[in-house]
Coordinates of N, CA, C and O in Angstrom, one line a residue:
H1 N 13.2 -12.7 -23.3 CA 13.3 -11.6 -22.7 C 12.8 -10.2 -22.2 O 13.4 -9.6 -21.4
L2 N 11.5 -10.6 -21.7 CA 10.6 -10.2 -21.4 C 10.7 -9.7 -19.4 O 10.7 -9.4 -19.2
S3 N 11.1 -11.4 -19.4 CA 11.2 -11.4 -18.0 C 12.5 -10.6 -17.5 O 13.0 -10.2 -16.8
Q4 N 13.7 -11.1 -18.1 CA 15.3 -10.3 -17.9 C 15.0 -8.7 -17.7 O 15.5 -8.0 -17.0
L5 N 14.0 -8.1 -19.2 CA 13.6 -6.3 -19.2 C 12.7 -6.0 -17.6 O 13.7 -5.6 -16.8
R6 N 11.8 -7.2 -17.6 CA 11.0 -6.9 -15.8 C 11.7 -6.4 -14.6 O 12.5 -6.0 -14.4
K7 N 13.1 -7.7 -15.0 CA 14.1 -7.8 -13.7 C 14.9 -6.4 -13.5 O 15.2 -5.5 -12.8
A8 N 15.3 -5.7 -15.0 CA 16.0 -4.8 -15.0 C 15.4 -3.8 -14.2 O 16.3 -2.7 -13.7
K9 N 14.3 -3.4 -14.8 CA 13.5 -2.7 -14.7 C 13.1 -2.3 -12.8 O 13.5 -1.6 -12.4
G10 N 12.8 -3.5 -12.1 CA 12.7 -3.3 -10.8 C 14.0 -3.3 -10.4 O 14.5 -3.0 -8.9
L11 N 14.7 -3.6 -10.6 CA 16.5 -3.3 -9.8 C 17.0 -1.9 -10.1 O 17.5 -1.0 -9.1
T12 N 16.1 -1.5 -11.0 CA 16.6 -0.2 -11.7 C 15.8 1.1 -10.5 O 16.3 1.4 -10.3
Q13 N 14.5 0.1 -10.0 CA 13.5 1.3 -9.6 C 14.1 1.4 -8.2 O 14.2 1.8 -6.9
E14 N 14.6 0.1 -7.5 CA 15.0 -0.3 -6.2 C 16.2 0.5 -6.2 O 16.4 1.2 -5.5
T15 N 17.2 0.0 -7.0 CA 18.2 1.4 -7.1 C 17.9 2.8 -7.1 O 18.5 3.7 -6.2
M16 N 17.2 3.5 -7.8 CA 16.5 4.5 -7.2 C 16.3 4.6 -6.4 O 16.1 6.1 -5.7
A17 N 15.0 4.0 -5.7 CA 14.2 4.4 -4.5 C 15.4 4.8 -3.1 O 15.5 5.8 -2.7
E18 N 16.6 3.5 -3.4 CA 17.7 3.8 -2.4 C 18.6 5.1 -2.9 O 18.5 6.2 -1.4
C19 N 18.5 5.7 -3.5 CA 19.5 7.6 -4.0 C 17.7 8.0 -4.1 O 19.2 9.3 -3.7
F20 N 16.7 8.5 -3.9 CA 16.6 9.3 -4.0 C 16.2 9.5 -1.8 O 16.4 10.5 -1.2
I21 N 16.2 8.7 -1.6 CA 16.2 8.1 0.3 C 17.5 8.5 0.5 O 17.3 9.4 2.1
V22 N 18.7 8.5 0.2 CA 19.8 8.4 0.9 C 20.0 10.2 1.3 O 20.2 11.0 1.3
E23 N 20.0 11.0 -0.8 CA 19.9 12.4 -1.3 C 19.1 13.7 0.2 O 18.8 14.3 0.8
F24 N 17.8 13.3 0.1 CA 16.4 13.5 0.4 C 17.2 13.6 2.2 O 17.1 14.0 3.2
M25 N 17.7 11.9 2.6 CA 17.9 12.2 4.4 C 19.3 13.0 4.9 O 19.4 12.9 5.6
R26 N 20.1 12.9 3.3 CA 21.3 13.7 3.9 C 21.4 15.5 3.5 O 21.4 16.4 4.5
L27 N 20.1 15.3 3.3 CA 19.4 17.1 3.1 C 18.6 17.0 4.5 O 18.5 18.6 4.2
G28 N 18.7 16.7 5.4 CA 18.3 16.3 6.4 C 16.3 16.1 6.7 O 15.4 16.6 7.6
Y29 N 15.7 15.6 5.2 CA 14.4 15.2 5.8 C 13.7 14.1 6.4 O 15.2 13.0 6.2
D30 N 13.0 14.1 7.5 CA 12.8 13.0 7.5 C 12.0 11.7 6.9 O 11.9 12.4 6.0
H31 N 12.2 11.1 7.4 CA 11.3 9.8 6.7 C 9.7 10.6 6.7 O 9.7 10.0 5.9
H32 N 8.9 10.6 7.1 CA 7.9 11.6 7.0 C 7.7 11.8 5.6 O 7.0 11.7 5.0
R33 N 8.7 12.9 5.9 CA 9.0 14.3 4.4 C 9.2 13.0 3.0 O 9.1 14.0 2.0
I34 N 10.4 11.5 3.5 CA 10.0 11.8 2.2 C 9.4 10.6 1.7 O 9.3 10.7 0.5
L35 N 8.8 10.4 2.2 CA 7.2 9.3 2.0 C 6.3 10.5 1.4 O 5.8 10.0 0.5
T36 N 6.3 11.5 1.6 CA 5.6 12.6 1.2 C 5.7 13.2 0.0 O 5.0 13.3 -1.3
L37 N 7.3 13.2 -0.4 CA 8.5 13.3 -1.2 C 8.1 12.2 -2.3 O 7.6 12.6 -4.4
F38 N 7.9 11.0 -2.5 CA 7.4 9.7 -2.9 C 5.7 10.3 -3.8 O 5.7 9.6 -4.8
G39 N 5.2 10.3 -2.8 CA 3.9 10.7 -3.3 C 3.4 12.0 -4.2 O 2.2 11.9 -4.7
N40 N 4.2 13.2 -4.1 CA 4.5 14.3 -5.5 C 4.8 14.0 -6.6 O 5.7 13.6 -7.0
P41 N 3.3 13.9 -7.3 CA 3.6 13.7 -9.3 C 4.6 14.7 -9.3 O 5.0 14.1 -10.3
F42 N 5.3 16.1 -9.2 CA 6.4 16.9 -9.5 C 7.6 15.7 -9.7 O 8.6 16.0 -10.1
Y43 N 8.0 14.6 -8.4 CA 9.2 14.2 -8.4 C 8.9 12.7 -9.3 O 8.6 12.1 -8.3
I44 N 9.4 12.9 -10.5 CA 8.8 12.3 -11.4 C 9.2 10.8 -11.2 O 8.9 9.6 -10.6
G45 N 10.4 10.9 -11.1 CA 11.0 9.0 -10.1 C 10.8 8.7 -9.0 O 10.5 7.7 -8.9
M46 N 10.4 9.2 -8.0 CA 9.9 9.0 -7.0 C 9.1 8.4 -6.8 O 8.2 7.4 -6.2
H47 N 7.9 9.7 -7.6 CA 6.2 9.0 -7.8 C 6.2 7.5 -8.4 O 5.0 6.7 -8.6
M48 N 7.1 7.5 -9.5 CA 7.2 6.0 -10.3 C 7.4 4.9 -10.0 O 6.6 4.5 -9.7
V49 N 8.2 5.3 -8.3 CA 8.4 4.2 -8.2 C 7.7 3.5 -6.8 O 6.7 2.4 -6.6
L50 N 6.4 5.0 -6.0 CA 5.9 4.8 -5.3 C 4.0 3.8 -6.6 O 3.3 3.1 -6.2
E51 N 4.7 4.7 -7.5 CA 3.0 4.1 -8.4 C 3.3 2.3 -8.8 O 2.0 1.9 -8.7
N52 N 4.7 2.0 -9.6 CA 4.3 0.7 -9.9 C 5.0 -0.3 -8.7 O 4.6 -1.5 -8.6
R53 N 4.9 0.3 -7.7 CA 5.9 -0.8 -5.7 C 4.7 -0.7 -5.2 O 4.7 -1.9 -4.6
G54 N 4.0 0.5 -5.2 CA 3.1 0.8 -3.6 C 3.9 1.1 -2.8 O 4.9 1.4 -2.5
E55 N 2.4 2.3 -1.7 CA 3.5 2.9 -0.2 C 3.9 1.5 0.4 O 4.9 2.0 0.9
A56 N 3.6 0.4 0.5 CA 4.4 -0.5 1.8 C 6.0 -0.7 1.1 O 6.6 -1.1 2.1
Y57 N 5.9 -0.8 -0.4 CA 7.3 -1.1 -1.0 C 8.0 0.5 0.0 O 9.3 0.2 0.1
V58 N 7.7 1.5 -0.6 CA 8.3 2.6 0.0 C 9.1 2.6 1.5 O 10.1 3.3 1.5
R59 N 7.4 2.9 1.9 CA 8.2 2.3 3.2 C 9.4 1.1 4.0 O 9.8 2.5 4.9
Q60 N 9.4 -0.1 3.4 CA 10.1 -0.7 4.0 C 11.8 0.1 3.0 O 12.3 -0.2 4.1
K61 N 12.0 0.7 2.0 CA 13.0 1.0 1.4 C 13.6 2.0 2.5 O 14.8 2.0 3.2
I62 N 12.4 3.2 2.9 CA 12.7 4.3 3.6 C 13.2 3.7 5.3 O 14.3 3.7 5.6
E63 N 12.8 2.0 5.9 CA 13.2 2.3 6.7 C 14.6 1.2 6.7 O 15.2 1.6 7.4
S64 N 14.6 0.6 5.9 CA 16.1 -0.4 5.0 C 17.0 0.6 5.1 O 18.2 1.0 6.1
T65 N 16.6 1.8 5.0 CA 18.1 2.9 4.3 C 17.6 3.5 5.4 O 20.0 3.9 5.7
F66 N 17.3 3.7 6.4 CA 17.5 4.9 7.6 C 18.8 3.9 8.3 O 19.8 4.2 9.4
A67 N 18.0 2.6 8.6 CA 18.8 1.8 9.5 C 19.8 1.3 9.1 O 20.8 1.3 10.2
R68 N 20.1 1.9 7.8 CA 22.2 1.6 7.1 C 22.7 2.3 8.0 O 24.3 2.5 8.1
W69 N 22.0 3.9 7.5 CA 22.8 4.7 7.7 C 22.5 5.2 10.1 O 22.9 5.9 10.2
G70 N 22.3 4.1 10.7 CA 21.9 3.7 11.9 C 20.7 5.4 12.2 O 20.6 5.8 13.6
R71 N 19.5 5.7 11.3 CA 18.1 6.4 11.8 C 17.4 5.4 11.6 O 16.7 4.6 11.3
P72 N 16.5 5.6 13.5 CA 15.5 5.1 13.1 C 14.2 5.8 12.5 O 14.1 6.7 12.3
V73 N 13.3 4.9 12.8 CA 12.3 5.4 11.6 C 11.1 5.2 12.5 O 10.9 3.4 12.7
C74 N 10.1 5.5 12.8 CA 8.6 5.5 13.3 C 8.2 5.7 12.9 O 7.6 7.6 12.2
W75 N 7.1 5.3 12.2 CA 5.7 5.5 11.6 C 4.3 6.0 12.2 O 3.2 6.1 11.1
T76 N 4.5 6.7 13.4 CA 3.2 7.3 13.9 C 2.9 8.2 12.9 O 4.6 9.3 12.9
P77 N 2.0 9.1 13.7 CA 2.5 10.1 13.0 C 3.2 11.7 14.3 O 2.9 11.2 14.8
K78 N 3.0 12.1 13.4 CA 3.8 13.1 13.8 C 2.8 14.2 15.0 O 1.8 14.2 14.8
G79 N 3.6 14.8 16.0 CA 2.8 15.1 16.8 C 2.5 14.4 18.1 O 2.4 14.2 19.0
G80 N 2.5 12.5 17.5 CA 2.6 11.0 18.7 C 1.6 11.0 18.7 O 0.9 9.9 19.4
Q81 N -0.2 11.2 18.1 CA -1.1 11.2 18.0 C -1.2 9.8 17.6 O -0.3 9.5 15.9
S82 N -2.3 8.6 17.8 CA -2.3 7.0 16.7 C -3.0 7.5 15.9 O -4.4 8.3 15.9

């Protein structure tokens, strides 16, 4: 039962992450800004995903979600500096 619960929790977090990303993307937020929201403890659900899954997972979710909407993602810092 515990493994099923963990699997369900993982799927729930994956779905939540996608919903948060789409919501803020449609509000006009870029991928950098959305990643910043995941790091803000004020956004409890988003922050929980980052804490449980890590930044690499969140970045990948942002990339795949933006790709489905035909929006490019480039993780270089804003302003073009590396």
